[in-house]
């Protein structure tokens, strides 16, 4: 199956933003936009769903808190409740202030690291991964909007030329 | 221009009158003799009664004639002093709490000016309105301090020359803790804060009418200078006005701890007043991003307060040095619910309620959290003062609630009256356009 995509090049993020809005208004589906830097508001203009990574981070933090509590309760209170310098190891609550620094740090540790790993998994990033950008210029000073062609190459080209594209390429994918 | 709604004015007057009645009842019902105090404690609720019966039983069991009798008499007099302190402490805690809100807002305002924040200039008039309470609030605090020095009450035990004469520790501290120096310091601090507030307000109003930015620049400079003065004076103020009710005890991060309490209450009140004015259509350019920013500050400073509270508690709990730890022993024994309840109100609830980014934009959510935070920080001040002045005789009854109502009414009346005196949105601030289009 040979599917063709059209790549429209822009050299300004403002022009890109306008182009995205115009293409959305014309009811075309934008496959992807490649940018050298984050363009504020681009996700909104493209209509992308908001990220849920903060929610995952909250859950991971709760897991970290639970791990720290269970760990220290087992080690310090259940398994071998020694008298260490007169600290009250009779119950978890009585000795809790001494455990709070670890509870805090493990919460942050789990929340931060697992969230980063989630980010890598969801955005498919890993060492030795093959770069996906269609043109090396998209990492420096050009923006590329990618649209799929369904027998409408000509009208798409016209529309994109109107939006101020500096270059338009059609390629097989 | 804002017009003071007559309903709100009426409400503030009713609060003041009811509060005054409550304060009056508190002073009338305070015992004047040891016998009255004994009768009051005897007729008190079960919890306190039991504890005392037990203590009395022990004293009888160990009775060694005169020694026990002398001890009982000393204890009765102690209870009398605690009961006599109750209405004064209630008044002082509420007076300080509302003064602290205005002072916290002043610090936040100076930070906004000195950091040249782009989002907040729209809210400057709201902050200036709240800080106007510094004048009446400061005068009331100063009067209470003068009355303490004049031995009208027993809030500050080191002011009693007889006590100091028999106390080596207090004698050692009398170079710092003596009534004259104490009042001079209080006057300097109050004078400095009020001076900055009035001058900055004047420059802020002048900037609206001028055709250059010289007033703005001068305001920037004096705000930076004020912050230096504020940090030093606030720390010393917290030793003087709060830590010295318990003059045998000391803590190094106390000034920061009180600061955290005041700035989070101050920001909460800014958010609540802004939401109120916005709901009455007086702040058309304020959008939910401004509210979001204020709510983030409420969230962040609540955690900052907890960090300091816990640092102070945990360091003392961990090392457990007898001369320091008595502070927390009395609080945990006699004030268990207020002491730990305030951690829930000031940390756990704001943490969970304000964590979600969307919730920080919902007005009623911010107001709800704000009420919890304010109540929590009232309890914080209550926990700082009460254990040293009234001990286990504490309660939250007519004198306490009366004092809160009175100062809340005065605060509302004064703040909203000040808000009517200038347009609610500054006109010629260099950052006003940015603030108008602030979006997060």
PDB file of C-alpha atoms in Angstrom, chain A residues 44 58 87-88 94-95 97-98 100-101, chain B residues 310 313-314 317-320 352 355 439:
ATOM      1  CA  UNK A  44      -4.282  23.537  21.588  1.00  0.00           C
ATOM      2  CA  UNK A  58       0.505  11.481  41.728  1.00  0.00           C
ATOM      3  CA  UNK A  87      13.459   6.087  70.352  1.00  0.00           C
ATOM      4  CA  UNK A  88       9.978   4.606  70.899  1.00  0.00           C
ATOM      5  CA  UNK A  94       5.109   6.771  68.043  1.00  0.00           C
ATOM      6  CA  UNK A  95       8.342   6.845  66.087  1.00  0.00           C
ATOM      7  CA  UNK A  97       8.706  11.793  62.997  1.00  0.00           C
ATOM      8  CA  UNK A  98      11.996   9.952  62.546  1.00  0.00           C
ATOM      9  CA  UNK A 100       9.178  11.328  57.736  1.00  0.00           C
ATOM     10  CA  UNK A 101      12.379  12.371  55.894  1.00  0.00           C
TER      11      UNK A 101
ATOM     12  CA  UNK B 310       7.849  19.851  61.057  1.00  0.00           C
ATOM     13  CA  UNK B 313       8.921  19.810  65.892  1.00  0.00           C
ATOM     14  CA  UNK B 314      11.091  16.995  64.650  1.00  0.00           C
ATOM     15  CA  UNK B 317      11.334  15.682  69.391  1.00  0.00           C
ATOM     16  CA  UNK B 318      14.375  13.824  68.095  1.00  0.00           C
ATOM     17  CA  UNK B 319      16.978  15.210  70.458  1.00  0.00           C
ATOM     18  CA  UNK B 320      14.477  15.411  73.330  1.00  0.00           C
ATOM     19  CA  UNK B 352      -5.078  17.482  48.400  1.00  0.00           C
ATOM     20  CA  UNK B 355      -2.971  19.959  43.897  1.00  0.00           C
ATOM     21  CA  UNK B 439      -2.682  33.945  30.935  1.00  0.00           C
TER      22      UNK B 439
END
